Amino acid sequence: MGRLMTVEEIVGSVESGMTLGIGGWGSRRKPMALVRALCNTPVRDLTVISYGGADVGLLCAAGKIRKLVAPFATLDSVALEPHFRQARQNGAIEFEEYDEGMFMFGLYAAAHGLPFLPTPAGLGSDVQMKNPALKTVTDPYGGEELIAVPALRMDVAFVHLQRADARGNALYLGGDPYFDDLYTKAADRAYVSCEKLVDTGDLLKEGPVQALLVSRAQVAGVVETPNGSHFTTGDDDRRDEAFQRHYVEAAATPEGWAAFRARFLDGDEAAYQAAVRTWRDEQ
Amino acid sequence: MAGTGVVTGEVSVTRAEVCAVACAEMFRGDGEIVAAAVAGMTPALGARLARATFEPGLLTTDGGPHLTAEPVPLGAPAGEIEGWLPFREHLWLVLNGRRHVWLGPSQIDAFGNCNISHIGEADRPKSQLLGSRGAPGNTRLNPTSFWIPRHSPRVFVEKVDYVSGVGTDRGAFQLRGVVTNLAVLDFATPEGRMRLRSVHPGVTVPEVVEATGFPLTLPDEVPETRLPTPEELHLIRTTLDPKALRDREVRP
């Protein structure tokens, strides 16, 4: 039942045109090591499903996204995601916009084999009125019209949790699970990156049993990527705010971004982490 | 003007403090519901002030997944915790309805349709903003208030470029009101159009009319927004916002 893989093996299994789900939320516990590595593959034309943050930004900057399905893209402490903005303002990506709660229902439907789930969230807004693909359903008991949120199925999902075992069971630390369990259930193949691999018998030394969010039954591969959610929130549930600001500033000009990419992103994950350490020492 | 304070007796009250109290007032009568006041520091301060004074039943958060046992100061850790509200529970609670939310729109029209998504065309916007976040569901299912720290015709527009949150003409559940740096507005007209409820001390009605990009319904008499009580002022300054983070949104 061992499912240990390398970052390269995981991203190497993603093909152009696929639908990719990415866990976390905004600039919180995003599987950034996997996203960084995916940016360095020849893959393109992805449909990405995400409560968007820096993951969406990096993939936009690398030209990987054809269509984003999301309720937002934000860096939390920085309201707007610079690369997402640029991609949208250049007309480079399609954006299918959802309400946050609608989006959750799409994940729940996909995770449980339902074709749709009904909700009033979104009714009357342009999320509904300007999306001809979105249909409504009538309550057979009371007659109320509701949005039929289609299942957000995905070919592949990436999530990052703090602890996992080699089988693919994974546990989160911190106050919020986000929706990572739903992503793993909604995907044909789900991959977990973790801060630290532990023996199965040691999982509950790390957190309460309720924190065991992801089951090995839903996981195709596991990889240990220490600091792998950087610069979003990670092991200690904190974000590297200074580095996030550096990322935002670099995104402001083509030259700034080229320099950032050359320094941090063109190598592998070990090179990224080393470059971040050097950068921090300079500050 | 936007930044001036007023002097009452011996005490000078800032515009930000008037705004915080106006935000608190929006919660009057809400009882035991979650104050989802994340659209800015002033509504968060207002929620905690309301809880500390006339709405003790309100549930308030630390800005993260914790319901705090007491209203905590802006930017402070949660302290003792009375509940857990991760994002997924927030989204279910939208459907449950025991929640009063604040939005910070980039555009809003006379019926309270609001835009936080993008400016310009949907295919290739002039300016991409956040995306609709929870605004569609929030406005359809929960009492909603709006916080606009810079009242201007760029924000108050005839027609929003994208309806993220629904207005009174599109099935809004209940748009409680709008607090800006100049005034308090609401939708208490027969057609559900926006109406000037009060101007902050030091602001004139023509100033508000000029800063609003659509015809505003004006009552015959426009009162002044009420001042903080001495107790409220003390709570704001010494307990709930000792670092005066409120002044970052509304200049003193």
PDB file of C-alpha atoms in Angstrom, chain A residues 78-279:
ATOM      1  CA  VAL A  78      -3.031  41.238  -0.458  1.00  0.00           C
ATOM      2  CA  ALA A  79      -6.553  41.412  -1.832  1.00  0.00           C
ATOM      3  CA  LEU A  80      -5.860  40.916  -5.535  1.00  0.00           C
ATOM      4  CA  GLU A  81      -3.776  38.188  -7.236  1.00  0.00           C
ATOM      5  CA  PRO A  82      -1.500  40.034  -9.691  1.00  0.00           C
ATOM      6  CA  HIS A  83      -0.943  37.297 -12.302  1.00  0.00           C
ATOM      7  CA  PHE A  84      -4.604  36.300 -12.325  1.00  0.00           C
ATOM      8  CA  ARG A  85      -5.489  39.969 -12.913  1.00  0.00           C
ATOM      9  CA  GLN A  86      -3.027  40.239 -15.777  1.00  0.00           C
ATOM     10  CA  ALA A  87      -4.222  37.018 -17.402  1.00  0.00           C
ATOM     11  CA  ARG A  88      -7.824  38.197 -17.203  1.00  0.00           C
ATOM     12  CA  GLN A  89      -7.064  41.719 -18.402  1.00  0.00           C
ATOM     13  CA  ASN A  90      -5.110  40.285 -21.349  1.00  0.00           C
ATOM     14  CA  GLY A  91      -8.013  37.996 -22.191  1.00  0.00           C
ATOM     15  CA  ALA A  92      -5.641  35.035 -21.754  1.00  0.00           C
ATOM     16  CA  ILE A  93      -7.910  32.833 -19.634  1.00  0.00           C
ATOM     17  CA  GLU A  94     -11.584  32.031 -19.410  1.00  0.00           C
ATOM     18  CA  PHE A  95     -13.130  32.543 -15.965  1.00  0.00           C
ATOM     19  CA  GLU A  96     -16.252  30.633 -14.933  1.00  0.00           C
ATOM     20  CA  GLU A  97     -17.251  32.505 -11.830  1.00  0.00           C
ATOM     21  CA  TYR A  98     -19.101  30.851  -8.936  1.00  0.00           C
ATOM     22  CA  ASP A  99     -20.406  31.953  -5.565  1.00  0.00           C
ATOM     23  CA  GLU A 100     -18.290  30.380  -2.781  1.00  0.00           C
ATOM     24  CA  GLY A 101     -21.158  28.299  -1.447  1.00  0.00           C
ATOM     25  CA  MET A 102     -22.237  27.178  -4.937  1.00  0.00           C
ATOM     26  CA  PHE A 103     -18.663  26.146  -5.532  1.00  0.00           C
ATOM     27  CA  MET A 104     -18.649  24.056  -2.350  1.00  0.00           C
ATOM     28  CA  PHE A 105     -21.824  22.320  -3.508  1.00  0.00           C
ATOM     29  CA  GLY A 106     -20.098  21.517  -6.811  1.00  0.00           C
ATOM     30  CA  LEU A 107     -17.303  19.868  -4.836  1.00  0.00           C
ATOM     31  CA  TYR A 108     -19.744  17.977  -2.595  1.00  0.00           C
ATOM     32  CA  ALA A 109     -21.668  16.732  -5.641  1.00  0.00           C
ATOM     33  CA  ALA A 110     -18.505  15.560  -7.382  1.00  0.00           C
ATOM     34  CA  ALA A 111     -17.203  13.924  -4.192  1.00  0.00           C
ATOM     35  CA  HIS A 112     -20.368  11.856  -3.832  1.00  0.00           C
ATOM     36  CA  GLY A 113     -21.321  10.910  -7.359  1.00  0.00           C
ATOM     37  CA  LEU A 114     -24.252  13.310  -7.611  1.00  0.00           C
ATOM     38  CA  PRO A 115     -24.874  15.060 -10.948  1.00  0.00           C
ATOM     39  CA  PHE A 116     -25.709  18.322  -9.137  1.00  0.00           C
ATOM     40  CA  LEU A 117     -26.778  19.806  -5.823  1.00  0.00           C
ATOM     41  CA  PRO A 118     -29.510  22.447  -5.510  1.00  0.00           C
ATOM     42  CA  THR A 119     -28.943  25.789  -3.815  1.00  0.00           C
ATOM     43  CA  PRO A 120     -30.496  29.255  -3.786  1.00  0.00           C
ATOM     44  CA  ALA A 121     -26.992  30.805  -3.436  1.00  0.00           C
ATOM     45  CA  GLY A 122     -26.250  32.568  -6.706  1.00  0.00           C
ATOM     46  CA  LEU A 123     -29.857  33.094  -7.852  1.00  0.00           C
ATOM     47  CA  GLY A 124     -30.403  36.436  -9.550  1.00  0.00           C
ATOM     48  CA  SER A 125     -26.727  37.376  -9.613  1.00  0.00           C
ATOM     49  CA  ASP A 126     -24.638  37.602 -12.780  1.00  0.00           C
ATOM     50  CA  VAL A 127     -22.908  34.400 -11.668  1.00  0.00           C
ATOM     51  CA  GLN A 128     -26.199  32.814 -12.753  1.00  0.00           C
ATOM     52  CA  MET A 129     -27.514  35.318 -15.325  1.00  0.00           C
ATOM     53  CA  LYS A 130     -24.291  35.538 -17.350  1.00  0.00           C
ATOM     54  CA  ASN A 131     -23.489  31.806 -17.325  1.00  0.00           C
ATOM     55  CA  PRO A 132     -25.713  30.057 -19.879  1.00  0.00           C
ATOM     56  CA  ALA A 133     -24.261  26.667 -18.864  1.00  0.00           C
ATOM     57  CA  LEU A 134     -25.752  26.970 -15.390  1.00  0.00           C
ATOM     58  CA  LYS A 135     -29.246  25.467 -15.170  1.00  0.00           C
ATOM     59  CA  THR A 136     -31.943  25.601 -12.529  1.00  0.00           C
ATOM     60  CA  VAL A 137     -34.068  22.850 -10.973  1.00  0.00           C
ATOM     61  CA  THR A 138     -37.534  23.091  -9.445  1.00  0.00           C
ATOM     62  CA  ASP A 139     -38.160  21.820  -5.918  1.00  0.00           C
ATOM     63  CA  PRO A 140     -40.674  18.959  -6.478  1.00  0.00           C
ATOM     64  CA  TYR A 141     -42.278  19.597  -3.059  1.00  0.00           C
ATOM     65  CA  GLY A 142     -42.563  23.351  -2.809  1.00  0.00           C
ATOM     66  CA  GLY A 143     -42.028  24.546  -6.372  1.00  0.00           C
ATOM     67  CA  GLU A 144     -39.098  26.833  -5.557  1.00  0.00           C
ATOM     68  CA  GLU A 145     -36.529  27.347  -8.296  1.00  0.00           C
ATOM     69  CA  LEU A 146     -32.949  26.606  -7.315  1.00  0.00           C
ATOM     70  CA  ILE A 147     -29.598  26.577  -9.063  1.00  0.00           C
ATOM     71  CA  ALA A 148     -28.505  23.042 -10.004  1.00  0.00           C
ATOM     72  CA  VAL A 149     -24.791  23.320  -9.314  1.00  0.00           C
ATOM     73  CA  PRO A 150     -23.087  20.769 -11.559  1.00  0.00           C
ATOM     74  CA  ALA A 151     -20.602  18.337 -10.050  1.00  0.00           C
ATOM     75  CA  LEU A 152     -17.071  19.747 -10.295  1.00  0.00           C
ATOM     76  CA  ARG A 153     -15.363  16.509 -11.326  1.00  0.00           C
ATOM     77  CA  MET A 154     -11.623  16.626 -11.873  1.00  0.00           C
ATOM     78  CA  ASP A 155      -9.038  14.370 -13.472  1.00  0.00           C
ATOM     79  CA  VAL A 156      -6.367  15.153 -10.921  1.00  0.00           C
ATOM     80  CA  ALA A 157      -6.318  16.918  -7.547  1.00  0.00           C
ATOM     81  CA  PHE A 158      -3.386  18.322  -5.541  1.00  0.00           C
ATOM     82  CA  VAL A 159      -3.688  18.985  -1.808  1.00  0.00           C
ATOM     83  CA  HIS A 160      -1.118  19.840   0.860  1.00  0.00           C
ATOM     84  CA  LEU A 161      -1.511  18.773   4.479  1.00  0.00           C
ATOM     85  CA  GLN A 162       0.917  18.977   7.362  1.00  0.00           C
ATOM     86  CA  ARG A 163       1.252  15.267   8.117  1.00  0.00           C
ATOM     87  CA  ALA A 164       0.749  12.059   6.127  1.00  0.00           C
ATOM     88  CA  ASP A 165       1.817   8.435   6.203  1.00  0.00           C
ATOM     89  CA  ALA A 166       3.222   6.495   3.255  1.00  0.00           C
ATOM     90  CA  ARG A 167      -0.205   4.961   2.596  1.00  0.00           C
ATOM     91  CA  GLY A 168      -1.786   8.349   1.897  1.00  0.00           C
ATOM     92  CA  ASN A 169      -3.655   9.011   5.137  1.00  0.00           C
ATOM     93  CA  ALA A 170      -3.264  12.689   5.913  1.00  0.00           C
ATOM     94  CA  LEU A 171      -3.863  15.020   8.829  1.00  0.00           C
ATOM     95  CA  TYR A 172      -4.180  18.798   8.983  1.00  0.00           C
ATOM     96  CA  LEU A 173      -2.956  21.097  11.741  1.00  0.00           C
ATOM     97  CA  GLY A 174      -4.428  24.511  12.374  1.00  0.00           C
ATOM     98  CA  GLY A 175      -7.987  25.684  12.580  1.00  0.00           C
ATOM     99  CA  ASP A 176      -9.424  25.035   9.140  1.00  0.00           C
ATOM    100  CA  PRO A 177      -9.539  21.899   6.959  1.00  0.00           C
ATOM    101  CA  TYR A 178     -10.609  23.998   3.963  1.00  0.00           C
ATOM    102  CA  PHE A 179     -12.063  21.511   1.432  1.00  0.00           C
ATOM    103  CA  ASP A 180      -9.161  19.163   0.825  1.00  0.00           C
ATOM    104  CA  ASP A 181     -11.124  15.990   1.612  1.00  0.00           C
ATOM    105  CA  LEU A 182     -13.693  16.941  -1.030  1.00  0.00           C
ATOM    106  CA  TYR A 183     -10.988  17.530  -3.646  1.00  0.00           C
ATOM    107  CA  THR A 184      -9.492  14.083  -3.060  1.00  0.00           C
ATOM    108  CA  LYS A 185     -12.920  12.465  -3.406  1.00  0.00           C
ATOM    109  CA  ALA A 186     -13.886  14.519  -6.460  1.00  0.00           C
ATOM    110  CA  ALA A 187     -10.804  13.544  -8.506  1.00  0.00           C
ATOM    111  CA  ASP A 188      -9.949  10.430 -10.488  1.00  0.00           C
ATOM    112  CA  ARG A 189      -6.453  10.682  -9.015  1.00  0.00           C
ATOM    113  CA  ALA A 190      -5.547  12.725  -5.955  1.00  0.00           C
ATOM    114  CA  TYR A 191      -2.041  13.489  -4.715  1.00  0.00           C
ATOM    115  CA  VAL A 192      -1.064  14.606  -1.238  1.00  0.00           C
ATOM    116  CA  SER A 193       2.056  16.587  -0.465  1.00  0.00           C
ATOM    117  CA  CYS A 194       2.916  16.925   3.202  1.00  0.00           C
ATOM    118  CA  GLU A 195       5.266  18.815   5.472  1.00  0.00           C
ATOM    119  CA  LYS A 196       6.349  15.624   7.194  1.00  0.00           C
ATOM    120  CA  LEU A 197       5.853  11.916   6.625  1.00  0.00           C
ATOM    121  CA  VAL A 198       5.188   9.957   9.796  1.00  0.00           C
ATOM    122  CA  ASP A 199       4.562   6.305  10.599  1.00  0.00           C
ATOM    123  CA  THR A 200       0.903   5.376  10.544  1.00  0.00           C
ATOM    124  CA  GLY A 201       1.008   4.627  14.269  1.00  0.00           C
ATOM    125  CA  ASP A 202       2.310   8.111  14.957  1.00  0.00           C
ATOM    126  CA  LEU A 203      -0.420  10.061  13.127  1.00  0.00           C
ATOM    127  CA  LEU A 204      -2.443  10.600  16.289  1.00  0.00           C
ATOM    128  CA  LYS A 205       0.610  11.940  18.098  1.00  0.00           C
ATOM    129  CA  GLU A 206       0.282  14.897  15.727  1.00  0.00           C
ATOM    130  CA  GLY A 207      -3.367  15.831  16.202  1.00  0.00           C
ATOM    131  CA  PRO A 208      -6.809  14.562  17.246  1.00  0.00           C
ATOM    132  CA  VAL A 209      -8.503  11.815  15.253  1.00  0.00           C
ATOM    133  CA  GLN A 210     -10.911  14.401  13.769  1.00  0.00           C
ATOM    134  CA  ALA A 211      -7.927  16.027  12.058  1.00  0.00           C
ATOM    135  CA  LEU A 212      -7.374  12.904   9.902  1.00  0.00           C
ATOM    136  CA  LEU A 213      -9.054  14.591   6.964  1.00  0.00           C
ATOM    137  CA  VAL A 214      -7.897  12.485   4.035  1.00  0.00           C
ATOM    138  CA  SER A 215      -8.112   8.685   3.735  1.00  0.00           C
ATOM    139  CA  ARG A 216      -5.713   6.514   1.758  1.00  0.00           C
ATOM    140  CA  ALA A 217      -8.748   5.181  -0.133  1.00  0.00           C
ATOM    141  CA  GLN A 218      -8.840   8.493  -2.003  1.00  0.00           C
ATOM    142  CA  VAL A 219      -5.120   8.999  -2.578  1.00  0.00           C
ATOM    143  CA  ALA A 220      -3.005   7.883  -5.546  1.00  0.00           C
ATOM    144  CA  GLY A 221       0.341   9.202  -4.333  1.00  0.00           C
ATOM    145  CA  VAL A 222       2.119  10.944  -1.463  1.00  0.00           C
ATOM    146  CA  VAL A 223       5.221  13.095  -1.358  1.00  0.00           C
ATOM    147  CA  GLU A 224       7.037  14.796   1.504  1.00  0.00           C
ATOM    148  CA  THR A 225       7.706  18.454   0.619  1.00  0.00           C
ATOM    149  CA  PRO A 226       8.922  20.345   3.729  1.00  0.00           C
ATOM    150  CA  ASN A 227       7.782  23.976   3.520  1.00  0.00           C
ATOM    151  CA  GLY A 228       5.925  22.837   0.406  1.00  0.00           C
ATOM    152  CA  SER A 229       3.052  25.265   0.866  1.00  0.00           C
ATOM    153  CA  HIS A 230       5.423  28.240   0.979  1.00  0.00           C
ATOM    154  CA  PHE A 231       4.668  31.178   0.717  1.00  0.00           C
ATOM    155  CA  THR A 232       1.071  30.384   1.706  1.00  0.00           C
ATOM    156  CA  THR A 233       0.257  29.207   5.239  1.00  0.00           C
ATOM    157  CA  GLY A 234       2.042  26.020   6.213  1.00  0.00           C
ATOM    158  CA  ASP A 235       3.363  23.984   9.106  1.00  0.00           C
ATOM    159  CA  ASP A 236       2.761  26.609  11.761  1.00  0.00           C
ATOM    160  CA  ASP A 237      -0.381  27.967  10.053  1.00  0.00           C
ATOM    161  CA  ARG A 238       1.474  31.198   9.227  1.00  0.00           C
ATOM    162  CA  ARG A 239       2.147  32.844   5.888  1.00  0.00           C
ATOM    163  CA  ASP A 240       5.493  34.272   4.723  1.00  0.00           C
ATOM    164  CA  GLU A 241       4.058  37.769   4.344  1.00  0.00           C
ATOM    165  CA  ALA A 242       7.389  39.361   3.404  1.00  0.00           C
ATOM    166  CA  PHE A 243       7.995  36.884   0.596  1.00  0.00           C
ATOM    167  CA  GLN A 244       4.406  37.197  -0.608  1.00  0.00           C
ATOM    168  CA  ARG A 245       4.924  40.963  -0.882  1.00  0.00           C
ATOM    169  CA  HIS A 246       8.120  40.289  -2.814  1.00  0.00           C
ATOM    170  CA  TYR A 247       6.131  38.045  -5.189  1.00  0.00           C
ATOM    171  CA  VAL A 248       3.497  40.759  -5.691  1.00  0.00           C
ATOM    172  CA  GLU A 249       6.097  43.457  -6.324  1.00  0.00           C
ATOM    173  CA  ALA A 250       7.962  41.224  -8.788  1.00  0.00           C
ATOM    174  CA  ALA A 251       4.735  40.628 -10.701  1.00  0.00           C
ATOM    175  CA  ALA A 252       4.316  44.344 -11.376  1.00  0.00           C
ATOM    176  CA  THR A 253       6.741  44.484 -14.341  1.00  0.00           C
ATOM    177  CA  PRO A 254       7.928  41.944 -16.958  1.00  0.00           C
ATOM    178  CA  GLU A 255      11.563  42.541 -15.933  1.00  0.00           C
ATOM    179  CA  GLY A 256      10.750  42.106 -12.258  1.00  0.00           C
ATOM    180  CA  TRP A 257       8.946  38.876 -12.958  1.00  0.00           C
ATOM    181  CA  ALA A 258      11.712  37.521 -15.210  1.00  0.00           C
ATOM    182  CA  ALA A 259      14.197  38.116 -12.413  1.00  0.00           C
ATOM    183  CA  PHE A 260      11.932  36.488  -9.833  1.00  0.00           C
ATOM    184  CA  ARG A 261      11.401  33.480 -12.085  1.00  0.00           C
ATOM    185  CA  ALA A 262      15.104  33.058 -12.798  1.00  0.00           C
ATOM    186  CA  ARG A 263      15.995  33.322  -9.150  1.00  0.00           C
ATOM    187  CA  PHE A 264      13.270  31.179  -7.589  1.00  0.00           C
ATOM    188  CA  LEU A 265      11.274  29.171 -10.099  1.00  0.00           C
ATOM    189  CA  ASP A 266      13.447  27.837 -12.905  1.00  0.00           C
ATOM    190  CA  GLY A 267      15.085  25.145 -10.765  1.00  0.00           C
ATOM    191  CA  ASP A 268      13.602  22.286  -8.759  1.00  0.00           C
ATOM    192  CA  GLU A 269      11.952  22.452  -5.332  1.00  0.00           C
ATOM    193  CA  ALA A 270      15.240  22.109  -3.426  1.00  0.00           C
ATOM    194  CA  ALA A 271      16.644  25.034  -5.421  1.00  0.00           C
ATOM    195  CA  TYR A 272      13.527  27.088  -4.637  1.00  0.00           C
ATOM    196  CA  GLN A 273      13.805  26.460  -0.909  1.00  0.00           C
ATOM    197  CA  ALA A 274      17.525  27.275  -0.947  1.00  0.00           C
ATOM    198  CA  ALA A 275      16.887  30.494  -2.883  1.00  0.00           C
ATOM    199  CA  VAL A 276      14.163  31.516  -0.406  1.00  0.00           C
ATOM    200  CA  ARG A 277      16.545  30.928   2.526  1.00  0.00           C
ATOM    201  CA  THR A 278      19.194  33.083   0.871  1.00  0.00           C
ATOM    202  CA  TRP A 279      16.640  35.794   0.125  1.00  0.00           C
TER     203      TRP A 279
END
